[in-house]
């Protein structure tokens, strides 16, 4: 009798243990929105001058292939996908080489050069942020056709949605063209962008997304291109831009906190790259880098996209010694360090 009780209790207990993996569902796919930091080649398929599907881009990628990623190898979201045990790379939604079978375990709608603001994507005729959401809706329809409605909905609610965007709104738009700067103070422009970010997250939520990580801004005053404009001041980081990024991240964190309260069942996190990237830039040798100021490609002062050319004799031979690959984008090694950091410190809640 007593023995039966013990067996029964043990049975219950084991049953509970068994159920743990089911309730804390693992992530079946990474779904990505944003700009060049997470674009694996969508811009290859559109009419824009902002491309990178030629050498020397991709020279350290599988097979030394340029893909449209703005790096010498993989980008951060590829490493995040790998860390979740899904797959080593996330394909571009517009790439005709892939279809819904591939996209079911991860897809990126990101477009290099885009921003929260419609006026930012207009600058280089790239995919506007709102259009990425339209592609996502189309993707959902295809996924339901592929998995069946019920499984697809479950899948979508368990998938991790990643958003990485915002730098271009300042560096390609606000600080270059007078329109936005005459309409908004920096403070107001930050609020305008965060309004768009919040609405985007609410749309994702309405569409069934529950796990969402939104990226903050990097220390964008330290990008080599920005340092170059500071040439006569010793190529230091532009403090003003770094402060804008820090303020923006603070505001975004508050919005994230609010949305977590507002939207029932959402798991929304801010993935803030600021401190970690600045740590790399300030202590490059600690991470095995030799250069934190200029980029590997070309002279390292200004080249990116078509200006980053394989015939350029100045391009470095070992990109692992550089934090930046071109004047605006990190090397694969930096992408790995950042992804690893974010995975362990921020995305761990989704595992
Ligand atoms: C951006 O453009 C889209 C499409 O025209 C529009 O629906 C949306 O409201 C615009 N966003 C903002 C913030 O103006």
mmCIF file of C-alpha atoms and ligand atoms in Angstrom:
data_model
loop_
_atom_site.group_PDB
_atom_site.id
_atom_site.type_symbol
_atom_site.label_atom_id
_atom_site.label_comp_id
_atom_site.label_asym_id
_atom_site.label_seq_id
_atom_site.Cartn_x
_atom_site.Cartn_y
_atom_site.Cartn_z
ATOM 1 C CA UNK A 1 0.000 0.000 0.000
ATOM 2 C CA UNK A 2 2.668 2.470 1.142
ATOM 3 C CA UNK A 3 4.769 1.201 -1.689
ATOM 4 C CA UNK A 4 2.010 1.990 -4.137
ATOM 5 C CA UNK A 5 1.816 5.527 -2.830
ATOM 6 C CA UNK A 6 5.558 5.957 -3.289
ATOM 7 C CA UNK A 7 5.408 4.549 -6.790
ATOM 8 C CA UNK A 8 2.463 6.735 -7.605
ATOM 9 C CA UNK A 9 4.178 9.843 -6.234
ATOM 10 C CA UNK A 10 7.316 8.987 -8.137
ATOM 11 C CA UNK A 11 5.235 8.544 -11.247
ATOM 12 C CA UNK A 12 3.649 11.958 -10.770
ATOM 13 C CA UNK A 13 7.021 13.525 -10.143
ATOM 14 C CA UNK A 14 8.605 11.986 -13.241
ATOM 15 C CA UNK A 15 5.581 13.000 -15.217
ATOM 16 C CA UNK A 16 6.130 16.581 -14.115
ATOM 17 C CA UNK A 17 9.786 16.408 -15.045
ATOM 18 C CA UNK A 18 8.831 15.059 -18.427
ATOM 19 C CA UNK A 19 6.560 17.971 -19.016
ATOM 20 C CA UNK A 20 9.160 20.631 -18.265
ATOM 21 C CA UNK A 21 10.717 20.700 -21.741
ATOM 22 C CA UNK A 22 7.259 21.015 -23.275
ATOM 23 C CA UNK A 23 6.199 24.045 -21.280
ATOM 24 C CA UNK A 24 9.491 25.892 -21.682
ATOM 25 C CA UNK A 25 9.351 25.511 -25.438
ATOM 26 C CA UNK A 26 12.552 25.830 -27.337
ATOM 27 C CA UNK A 27 12.869 28.265 -30.197
ATOM 28 C CA UNK A 28 12.087 26.601 -33.551
ATOM 29 C CA UNK A 29 13.039 29.586 -35.737
ATOM 30 C CA UNK A 30 14.679 33.018 -35.703
ATOM 31 C CA UNK A 31 12.737 35.659 -37.635
ATOM 32 C CA UNK A 32 14.682 38.813 -38.373
ATOM 33 C CA UNK A 33 13.791 42.425 -39.175
ATOM 34 C CA UNK A 34 16.144 45.350 -39.594
ATOM 35 C CA UNK A 35 19.063 46.858 -41.486
ATOM 36 C CA UNK A 36 22.518 45.852 -42.738
ATOM 37 C CA UNK A 37 23.518 44.499 -39.340
ATOM 38 C CA UNK A 38 21.136 41.585 -40.024
ATOM 39 C CA UNK A 39 20.567 41.585 -43.806
ATOM 40 C CA UNK A 40 21.884 38.340 -45.340
ATOM 41 C CA UNK A 41 21.270 39.506 -48.920
ATOM 42 C CA UNK A 42 17.796 40.939 -49.454
ATOM 43 C CA UNK A 43 19.341 43.991 -51.106
ATOM 44 C CA UNK A 44 20.781 41.726 -53.833
ATOM 45 C CA UNK A 45 17.239 41.452 -55.171
ATOM 46 C CA UNK A 46 16.301 45.120 -55.218
ATOM 47 C CA UNK A 47 17.393 48.193 -57.134
ATOM 48 C CA UNK A 48 19.772 50.038 -54.841
ATOM 49 C CA UNK A 49 23.429 51.011 -54.846
ATOM 50 C CA UNK A 50 23.799 49.653 -51.319
ATOM 51 C CA UNK A 51 25.018 46.112 -51.966
ATOM 52 C CA UNK A 52 27.794 43.795 -50.874
ATOM 53 C CA UNK A 53 27.357 40.646 -52.967
ATOM 54 C CA UNK A 54 30.847 40.842 -54.436
ATOM 55 C CA UNK A 55 34.399 40.270 -53.259
ATOM 56 C CA UNK A 56 36.017 40.943 -50.894
ATOM 57 C CA UNK A 57 32.731 40.716 -48.915
ATOM 58 C CA UNK A 58 32.226 37.150 -47.752
ATOM 59 C CA UNK A 59 35.842 36.129 -48.203
ATOM 60 C CA UNK A 60 35.725 34.282 -44.843
ATOM 61 C CA UNK A 61 32.167 32.971 -45.357
ATOM 62 C CA UNK A 62 31.546 29.315 -46.265
ATOM 63 C CA UNK A 63 33.303 28.743 -49.596
ATOM 64 C CA UNK A 64 34.597 32.314 -49.528
ATOM 65 C CA UNK A 65 31.269 33.379 -51.025
ATOM 66 C CA UNK A 66 29.955 36.930 -51.038
ATOM 67 C CA UNK A 67 26.266 36.728 -50.114
ATOM 68 C CA UNK A 68 25.132 40.284 -49.575
ATOM 69 C CA UNK A 69 26.073 40.186 -45.901
ATOM 70 C CA UNK A 70 27.975 43.341 -44.987
ATOM 71 C CA UNK A 71 30.901 41.490 -43.475
ATOM 72 C CA UNK A 72 33.801 39.228 -44.337
ATOM 73 C CA UNK A 73 31.801 36.297 -42.973
ATOM 74 C CA UNK A 74 28.673 35.646 -40.994
ATOM 75 C CA UNK A 75 26.546 38.262 -39.265
ATOM 76 C CA UNK A 76 25.363 38.255 -35.644
ATOM 77 C CA UNK A 77 21.950 36.677 -36.301
ATOM 78 C CA UNK A 78 23.627 33.732 -38.041
ATOM 79 C CA UNK A 79 25.553 33.062 -34.840
ATOM 80 C CA UNK A 80 22.423 33.470 -32.733
ATOM 81 C CA UNK A 81 20.654 30.878 -34.879
ATOM 82 C CA UNK A 82 23.602 28.537 -34.455
ATOM 83 C CA UNK A 83 23.692 29.115 -30.693
ATOM 84 C CA UNK A 84 20.033 28.079 -30.445
ATOM 85 C CA UNK A 85 21.014 24.878 -32.241
ATOM 86 C CA UNK A 86 18.903 25.705 -35.285
ATOM 87 C CA UNK A 87 21.210 26.289 -38.261
ATOM 88 C CA UNK A 88 24.468 28.127 -39.003
ATOM 89 C CA UNK A 89 23.013 30.794 -41.292
ATOM 90 C CA UNK A 90 19.689 32.591 -41.746
ATOM 91 C CA UNK A 91 18.628 33.073 -45.386
ATOM 92 C CA UNK A 92 17.279 36.245 -46.986
ATOM 93 C CA UNK A 93 13.544 36.154 -47.661
ATOM 94 C CA UNK A 94 13.937 37.540 -51.190
ATOM 95 C CA UNK A 95 16.652 35.051 -52.187
ATOM 96 C CA UNK A 96 15.127 32.774 -54.871
ATOM 97 C CA UNK A 97 17.518 29.968 -53.879
ATOM 98 C CA UNK A 98 15.461 29.377 -50.734
ATOM 99 C CA UNK A 99 11.830 28.543 -50.088
ATOM 100 C CA UNK A 100 9.407 28.058 -47.221
ATOM 101 C CA UNK A 101 11.076 24.765 -46.198
ATOM 102 C CA UNK A 102 14.204 26.782 -45.404
ATOM 103 C CA UNK A 103 12.383 29.814 -44.063
ATOM 104 C CA UNK A 104 10.401 27.665 -41.612
ATOM 105 C CA UNK A 105 13.498 27.470 -39.381
ATOM 106 C CA UNK A 106 14.649 31.050 -39.860
ATOM 107 C CA UNK A 107 14.306 33.956 -42.237
ATOM 108 C CA UNK A 108 15.467 37.555 -42.511
ATOM 109 C CA UNK A 109 13.425 40.402 -43.986
ATOM 110 C CA UNK A 110 16.155 42.935 -43.228
ATOM 111 C CA UNK A 111 17.450 45.430 -45.743
ATOM 112 C CA UNK A 112 20.768 47.271 -45.559
ATOM 113 C CA UNK A 113 20.345 51.035 -45.343
ATOM 114 C CA UNK A 114 16.846 51.011 -43.925
ATOM 115 C CA UNK A 115 15.563 52.630 -40.737
ATOM 116 C CA UNK A 116 12.523 53.062 -38.534
ATOM 117 C CA UNK A 117 11.725 56.255 -40.426
ATOM 118 C CA UNK A 118 10.280 55.933 -43.964
ATOM 119 C CA UNK A 119 12.489 58.848 -44.992
ATOM 120 C CA UNK A 120 15.585 56.775 -44.143
ATOM 121 C CA UNK A 121 14.780 53.886 -46.490
ATOM 122 C CA UNK A 122 14.064 56.454 -49.212
ATOM 123 C CA UNK A 123 17.660 57.743 -49.135
ATOM 124 C CA UNK A 124 19.084 54.666 -50.869
ATOM 125 C CA UNK A 125 15.818 53.173 -52.168
ATOM 126 C CA UNK A 126 15.898 50.167 -49.889
ATOM 127 C CA UNK A 127 13.098 48.188 -48.233
ATOM 128 C CA UNK A 128 11.133 50.321 -45.760
ATOM 129 C CA UNK A 129 10.609 48.907 -42.283
ATOM 130 C CA UNK A 130 6.812 48.717 -42.766
ATOM 131 C CA UNK A 131 7.365 46.654 -45.928
ATOM 132 C CA UNK A 132 9.350 44.114 -43.902
ATOM 133 C CA UNK A 133 6.187 43.583 -41.891
ATOM 134 C CA UNK A 134 4.200 43.044 -45.118
ATOM 135 C CA UNK A 135 6.717 40.377 -46.126
ATOM 136 C CA UNK A 136 6.292 38.798 -42.707
ATOM 137 C CA UNK A 137 2.513 38.550 -43.261
ATOM 138 C CA UNK A 138 3.129 36.890 -46.597
ATOM 139 C CA UNK A 139 5.556 34.526 -44.869
ATOM 140 C CA UNK A 140 2.935 33.610 -42.270
ATOM 141 C CA UNK A 141 0.515 32.656 -45.037
ATOM 142 C CA UNK A 142 3.145 30.467 -46.679
ATOM 143 C CA UNK A 143 4.048 28.897 -43.337
ATOM 144 C CA UNK A 144 0.399 27.988 -42.695
ATOM 145 C CA UNK A 145 0.301 26.360 -46.113
ATOM 146 C CA UNK A 146 3.447 24.429 -45.250
ATOM 147 C CA UNK A 147 2.782 23.354 -41.639
ATOM 148 C CA UNK A 148 -0.993 23.676 -41.387
ATOM 149 C CA UNK A 149 -2.639 26.537 -39.538
ATOM 150 C CA UNK A 150 -2.486 25.169 -36.024
ATOM 151 C CA UNK A 151 1.141 24.048 -36.128
ATOM 152 C CA UNK A 152 2.186 27.239 -37.898
ATOM 153 C CA UNK A 153 0.553 29.427 -35.246
ATOM 154 C CA UNK A 154 2.233 27.453 -32.473
ATOM 155 C CA UNK A 155 5.541 27.681 -34.342
ATOM 156 C CA UNK A 156 5.221 31.454 -34.759
ATOM 157 C CA UNK A 157 4.437 31.998 -31.089
ATOM 158 C CA UNK A 158 7.554 30.049 -30.106
ATOM 159 C CA UNK A 159 9.868 31.600 -32.690
ATOM 160 C CA UNK A 160 12.255 34.336 -31.652
ATOM 161 C CA UNK A 161 11.653 37.605 -33.501
ATOM 162 C CA UNK A 162 14.725 39.823 -33.667
ATOM 163 C CA UNK A 163 14.735 43.508 -34.617
ATOM 164 C CA UNK A 164 18.012 45.342 -35.305
ATOM 165 C CA UNK A 165 17.652 48.822 -36.780
ATOM 166 C CA UNK A 166 18.021 52.542 -36.033
ATOM 167 C CA UNK A 167 21.621 53.597 -36.693
ATOM 168 C CA UNK A 168 20.811 54.709 -40.243
ATOM 169 C CA UNK A 169 18.020 56.982 -39.034
ATOM 170 C CA UNK A 170 20.709 59.128 -37.470
ATOM 171 C CA UNK A 171 23.816 58.598 -39.592
ATOM 172 C CA UNK A 172 22.252 58.281 -43.028
ATOM 173 C CA UNK A 173 19.309 60.607 -42.490
ATOM 174 C CA UNK A 174 19.045 62.990 -39.502
ATOM 175 C CA UNK A 175 22.656 64.163 -39.482
ATOM 176 C CA UNK A 176 23.004 64.280 -43.293
ATOM 177 C CA UNK A 177 19.787 65.737 -44.663
ATOM 178 C CA UNK A 178 18.149 68.868 -43.312
ATOM 179 C CA UNK A 179 14.507 67.708 -43.501
ATOM 180 C CA UNK A 180 14.166 65.718 -40.274
ATOM 181 C CA UNK A 181 16.609 67.938 -38.416
ATOM 182 C CA UNK A 182 14.446 70.970 -39.207
ATOM 183 C CA UNK A 183 11.280 69.147 -38.106
ATOM 184 C CA UNK A 184 12.507 67.472 -34.922
ATOM 185 C CA UNK A 185 15.057 68.088 -32.202
ATOM 186 C CA UNK A 186 17.237 65.038 -31.506
ATOM 187 C CA UNK A 187 15.118 64.315 -28.461
ATOM 188 C CA UNK A 188 11.880 64.504 -30.474
ATOM 189 C CA UNK A 189 13.334 62.414 -33.266
ATOM 190 C CA UNK A 190 14.272 59.696 -30.767
ATOM 191 C CA UNK A 191 10.698 59.701 -29.501
ATOM 192 C CA UNK A 192 9.382 59.567 -33.068
ATOM 193 C CA UNK A 193 11.520 56.492 -33.800
ATOM 194 C CA UNK A 194 10.607 54.802 -30.542
ATOM 195 C CA UNK A 195 6.942 55.377 -31.369
ATOM 196 C CA UNK A 196 7.475 53.492 -34.615
ATOM 197 C CA UNK A 197 9.356 50.726 -32.788
ATOM 198 C CA UNK A 198 6.507 50.340 -30.286
ATOM 199 C CA UNK A 199 3.881 50.164 -33.024
ATOM 200 C CA UNK A 200 5.925 47.593 -34.892
ATOM 201 C CA UNK A 201 6.123 45.398 -31.804
ATOM 202 C CA UNK A 202 2.375 45.711 -31.254
ATOM 203 C CA UNK A 203 1.781 44.646 -34.859
ATOM 204 C CA UNK A 204 4.044 41.628 -34.391
ATOM 205 C CA UNK A 205 2.141 40.759 -31.230
ATOM 206 C CA UNK A 206 -1.209 40.998 -33.054
ATOM 207 C CA UNK A 207 0.182 38.664 -35.688
ATOM 208 C CA UNK A 208 0.986 36.074 -33.018
ATOM 209 C CA UNK A 209 4.607 36.780 -32.128
ATOM 210 C CA UNK A 210 5.357 36.375 -28.409
ATOM 211 C CA UNK A 211 9.141 36.194 -28.152
ATOM 212 C CA UNK A 212 10.788 39.377 -29.323
ATOM 213 C CA UNK A 213 14.281 40.865 -28.911
ATOM 214 C CA UNK A 214 14.776 44.438 -30.049
ATOM 215 C CA UNK A 215 18.288 45.816 -30.469
ATOM 216 C CA UNK A 216 19.483 49.116 -29.081
ATOM 217 C CA UNK A 217 21.928 51.394 -30.863
ATOM 218 C CA UNK A 218 25.689 50.754 -30.875
ATOM 219 C CA UNK A 219 28.265 53.434 -29.985
ATOM 220 C CA UNK A 220 27.721 54.783 -33.494
ATOM 221 C CA UNK A 221 30.124 57.698 -33.067
ATOM 222 C CA UNK A 222 32.940 55.122 -33.097
ATOM 223 C CA UNK A 223 32.185 53.655 -36.521
ATOM 224 C CA UNK A 224 35.283 54.248 -38.687
ATOM 225 C CA UNK A 225 33.329 56.390 -41.169
ATOM 226 C CA UNK A 226 32.258 58.740 -38.379
ATOM 227 C CA UNK A 227 35.758 58.874 -36.923
ATOM 228 C CA UNK A 228 37.028 59.872 -40.356
ATOM 229 C CA UNK A 229 34.757 62.917 -40.343
ATOM 230 C CA UNK A 230 36.457 63.751 -37.042
ATOM 231 C CA UNK A 231 39.863 63.509 -38.737
ATOM 232 C CA UNK A 232 41.092 66.917 -37.649
ATOM 233 C CA UNK A 233 40.278 66.077 -34.045
ATOM 234 C CA UNK A 234 42.481 62.999 -33.987
ATOM 235 C CA UNK A 235 39.807 60.652 -35.374
ATOM 236 C CA UNK A 236 38.229 60.276 -31.990
ATOM 237 C CA UNK A 237 34.773 58.788 -31.545
ATOM 238 C CA UNK A 238 32.075 61.407 -32.014
ATOM 239 C CA UNK A 239 30.790 61.793 -28.472
ATOM 240 C CA UNK A 240 27.578 63.471 -29.576
ATOM 241 C CA UNK A 241 26.511 60.431 -31.593
ATOM 242 C CA UNK A 242 27.423 58.068 -28.776
ATOM 243 C CA UNK A 243 25.339 60.093 -26.361
ATOM 244 C CA UNK A 244 22.391 60.037 -28.750
ATOM 245 C CA UNK A 245 22.695 56.246 -28.880
ATOM 246 C CA UNK A 246 22.844 55.974 -25.086
ATOM 247 C CA UNK A 247 19.788 58.187 -24.613
ATOM 248 C CA UNK A 248 17.914 56.312 -27.299
ATOM 249 C CA UNK A 249 18.655 52.988 -25.594
ATOM 250 C CA UNK A 250 17.389 54.305 -22.269
ATOM 251 C CA UNK A 251 14.133 55.422 -23.831
ATOM 252 C CA UNK A 252 13.784 52.160 -25.693
ATOM 253 C CA UNK A 253 14.296 50.228 -22.451
ATOM 254 C CA UNK A 254 11.414 52.151 -20.839
ATOM 255 C CA UNK A 255 9.176 51.399 -23.808
ATOM 256 C CA UNK A 256 10.129 47.721 -23.603
ATOM 257 C CA UNK A 257 9.221 47.653 -19.903
ATOM 258 C CA UNK A 258 5.846 49.266 -20.630
ATOM 259 C CA UNK A 259 5.045 46.918 -23.485
ATOM 260 C CA UNK A 260 5.811 43.895 -21.319
ATOM 261 C CA UNK A 261 3.118 45.101 -18.920
ATOM 262 C CA UNK A 262 0.688 46.079 -21.649
ATOM 263 C CA UNK A 263 0.811 43.011 -23.890
ATOM 264 C CA UNK A 264 -0.311 39.880 -22.116
ATOM 265 C CA UNK A 265 2.000 36.894 -22.585
ATOM 266 C CA UNK A 266 4.688 38.772 -24.484
ATOM 267 C CA UNK A 267 8.356 38.181 -23.687
ATOM 268 C CA UNK A 268 10.097 41.270 -24.982
ATOM 269 C CA UNK A 269 13.744 42.040 -24.268
ATOM 270 C CA UNK A 270 16.118 44.843 -25.177
ATOM 271 C CA UNK A 271 19.324 43.555 -26.627
ATOM 272 C CA UNK A 272 21.643 46.466 -26.015
ATOM 273 C CA UNK A 273 24.970 46.237 -27.871
ATOM 274 C CA UNK A 274 26.305 49.557 -26.617
ATOM 275 C CA UNK A 275 28.466 48.657 -23.630
ATOM 276 C CA UNK A 276 29.892 45.452 -25.027
ATOM 277 C CA UNK A 277 30.904 46.979 -28.358
ATOM 278 C CA UNK A 278 32.431 49.977 -26.616
ATOM 279 C CA UNK A 279 34.375 47.591 -24.385
ATOM 280 C CA UNK A 280 35.811 45.955 -27.512
ATOM 281 C CA UNK A 281 36.669 49.320 -29.023
ATOM 282 C CA UNK A 282 38.348 50.522 -25.836
ATOM 283 C CA UNK A 283 40.267 47.300 -25.117
ATOM 284 C CA UNK A 284 40.820 45.734 -28.536
ATOM 285 C CA UNK A 285 43.889 43.733 -27.529
ATOM 286 C CA UNK A 286 41.971 42.088 -24.720
ATOM 287 C CA UNK A 287 39.884 40.382 -27.409
ATOM 288 C CA UNK A 288 42.773 39.706 -29.778
ATOM 289 C CA UNK A 289 42.173 42.695 -32.028
ATOM 290 C CA UNK A 290 44.916 45.014 -33.235
ATOM 291 C CA UNK A 291 42.795 47.747 -34.766
ATOM 292 C CA UNK A 292 39.634 49.342 -33.420
ATOM 293 C CA UNK A 293 39.695 52.604 -35.336
ATOM 294 C CA UNK A 294 39.910 51.917 -39.031
ATOM 295 C CA UNK A 295 38.352 49.098 -41.036
ATOM 296 C CA UNK A 296 39.950 46.157 -42.802
ATOM 297 C CA UNK A 297 38.596 46.990 -46.222
ATOM 298 C CA UNK A 298 40.570 49.474 -48.322
ATOM 299 C CA UNK A 299 42.205 52.320 -46.467
ATOM 300 C CA UNK A 300 39.724 51.647 -43.676
ATOM 301 C CA UNK A 301 38.665 55.278 -43.471
ATOM 302 C CA UNK A 302 35.600 55.396 -45.693
ATOM 303 C CA UNK A 303 35.155 52.351 -47.944
ATOM 304 C CA UNK A 304 31.962 50.346 -47.909
ATOM 305 C CA UNK A 305 29.630 48.720 -50.448
ATOM 306 C CA UNK A 306 31.002 49.333 -54.003
ATOM 307 C CA UNK A 307 33.928 51.363 -52.646
ATOM 308 C CA UNK A 308 35.071 48.236 -50.835
ATOM 309 C CA UNK A 309 36.634 46.696 -53.910
ATOM 310 C CA UNK A 310 38.670 43.528 -54.242
ATOM 311 C CA UNK A 311 41.342 45.376 -56.247
ATOM 312 C CA UNK A 312 41.979 47.817 -53.409
ATOM 313 C CA UNK A 313 45.602 47.148 -52.397
ATOM 314 C CA UNK A 314 45.139 48.460 -48.870
ATOM 315 C CA UNK A 315 42.654 45.821 -47.701
ATOM 316 C CA UNK A 316 44.011 43.928 -44.697
ATOM 317 C CA UNK A 317 44.941 40.272 -44.954
ATOM 318 C CA UNK A 318 43.604 39.094 -41.583
ATOM 319 C CA UNK A 319 40.177 40.505 -40.754
ATOM 320 C CA UNK A 320 40.307 38.850 -37.308
ATOM 321 C CA UNK A 321 42.666 41.601 -36.212
ATOM 322 C CA UNK A 322 40.051 44.248 -36.934
ATOM 323 C CA UNK A 323 36.870 45.151 -35.113
ATOM 324 C CA UNK A 324 35.440 46.643 -38.299
ATOM 325 C CA UNK A 325 35.329 45.044 -41.711
ATOM 326 C CA UNK A 326 34.259 48.087 -43.708
ATOM 327 C CA UNK A 327 33.836 51.662 -42.538
ATOM 328 C CA UNK A 328 30.344 50.948 -41.188
ATOM 329 C CA UNK A 329 30.190 47.232 -40.347
ATOM 330 C CA UNK A 330 31.879 44.797 -37.962
ATOM 331 C CA UNK A 331 34.039 41.850 -38.940
ATOM 332 C CA UNK A 332 32.763 38.320 -38.541
ATOM 333 C CA UNK A 333 34.827 37.991 -35.386
ATOM 334 C CA UNK A 334 33.147 41.019 -33.821
ATOM 335 C CA UNK A 335 29.761 39.678 -34.910
ATOM 336 C CA UNK A 336 30.537 36.402 -33.164
ATOM 337 C CA UNK A 337 31.620 38.081 -29.927
ATOM 338 C CA UNK A 338 28.509 40.273 -29.906
ATOM 339 C CA UNK A 339 26.152 37.400 -30.722
ATOM 340 C CA UNK A 340 27.730 35.199 -28.071
ATOM 341 C CA UNK A 341 27.391 37.949 -25.497
ATOM 342 C CA UNK A 342 23.770 38.663 -26.389
ATOM 343 C CA UNK A 343 22.900 34.980 -26.477
ATOM 344 C CA UNK A 344 24.300 34.314 -23.011
ATOM 345 C CA UNK A 345 23.173 37.506 -21.324
ATOM 346 C CA UNK A 346 19.943 38.558 -22.973
ATOM 347 C CA UNK A 347 18.463 35.750 -25.045
ATOM 348 C CA UNK A 348 19.007 33.101 -22.368
ATOM 349 C CA UNK A 349 15.403 33.678 -21.214
ATOM 350 C CA UNK A 350 14.143 32.155 -24.450
ATOM 351 C CA UNK A 351 15.997 28.876 -24.126
HETATM 352 C C1 LIG B 1 5.413 54.895 -43.616
HETATM 353 O O1 LIG B 1 4.820 54.582 -44.859
HETATM 354 C C2 LIG B 1 3.746 53.651 -44.799
HETATM 355 C C3 LIG B 1 3.313 53.307 -46.208
HETATM 356 O O2 LIG B 1 3.054 54.449 -46.954
HETATM 357 C C4 LIG B 1 2.617 54.227 -43.968
HETATM 358 O O3 LIG B 1 1.591 53.287 -43.849
HETATM 359 C C5 LIG B 1 3.155 54.575 -42.575
HETATM 360 O O4 LIG B 1 2.173 55.218 -41.821
HETATM 361 C C6 LIG B 1 4.372 55.487 -42.692
HETATM 362 N N1 LIG B 1 4.940 55.633 -41.349
HETATM 363 C C7 LIG B 1 5.035 56.800 -40.738
HETATM 364 C C8 LIG B 1 5.563 56.793 -39.345
HETATM 365 O O5 LIG B 1 4.741 57.849 -41.266
#
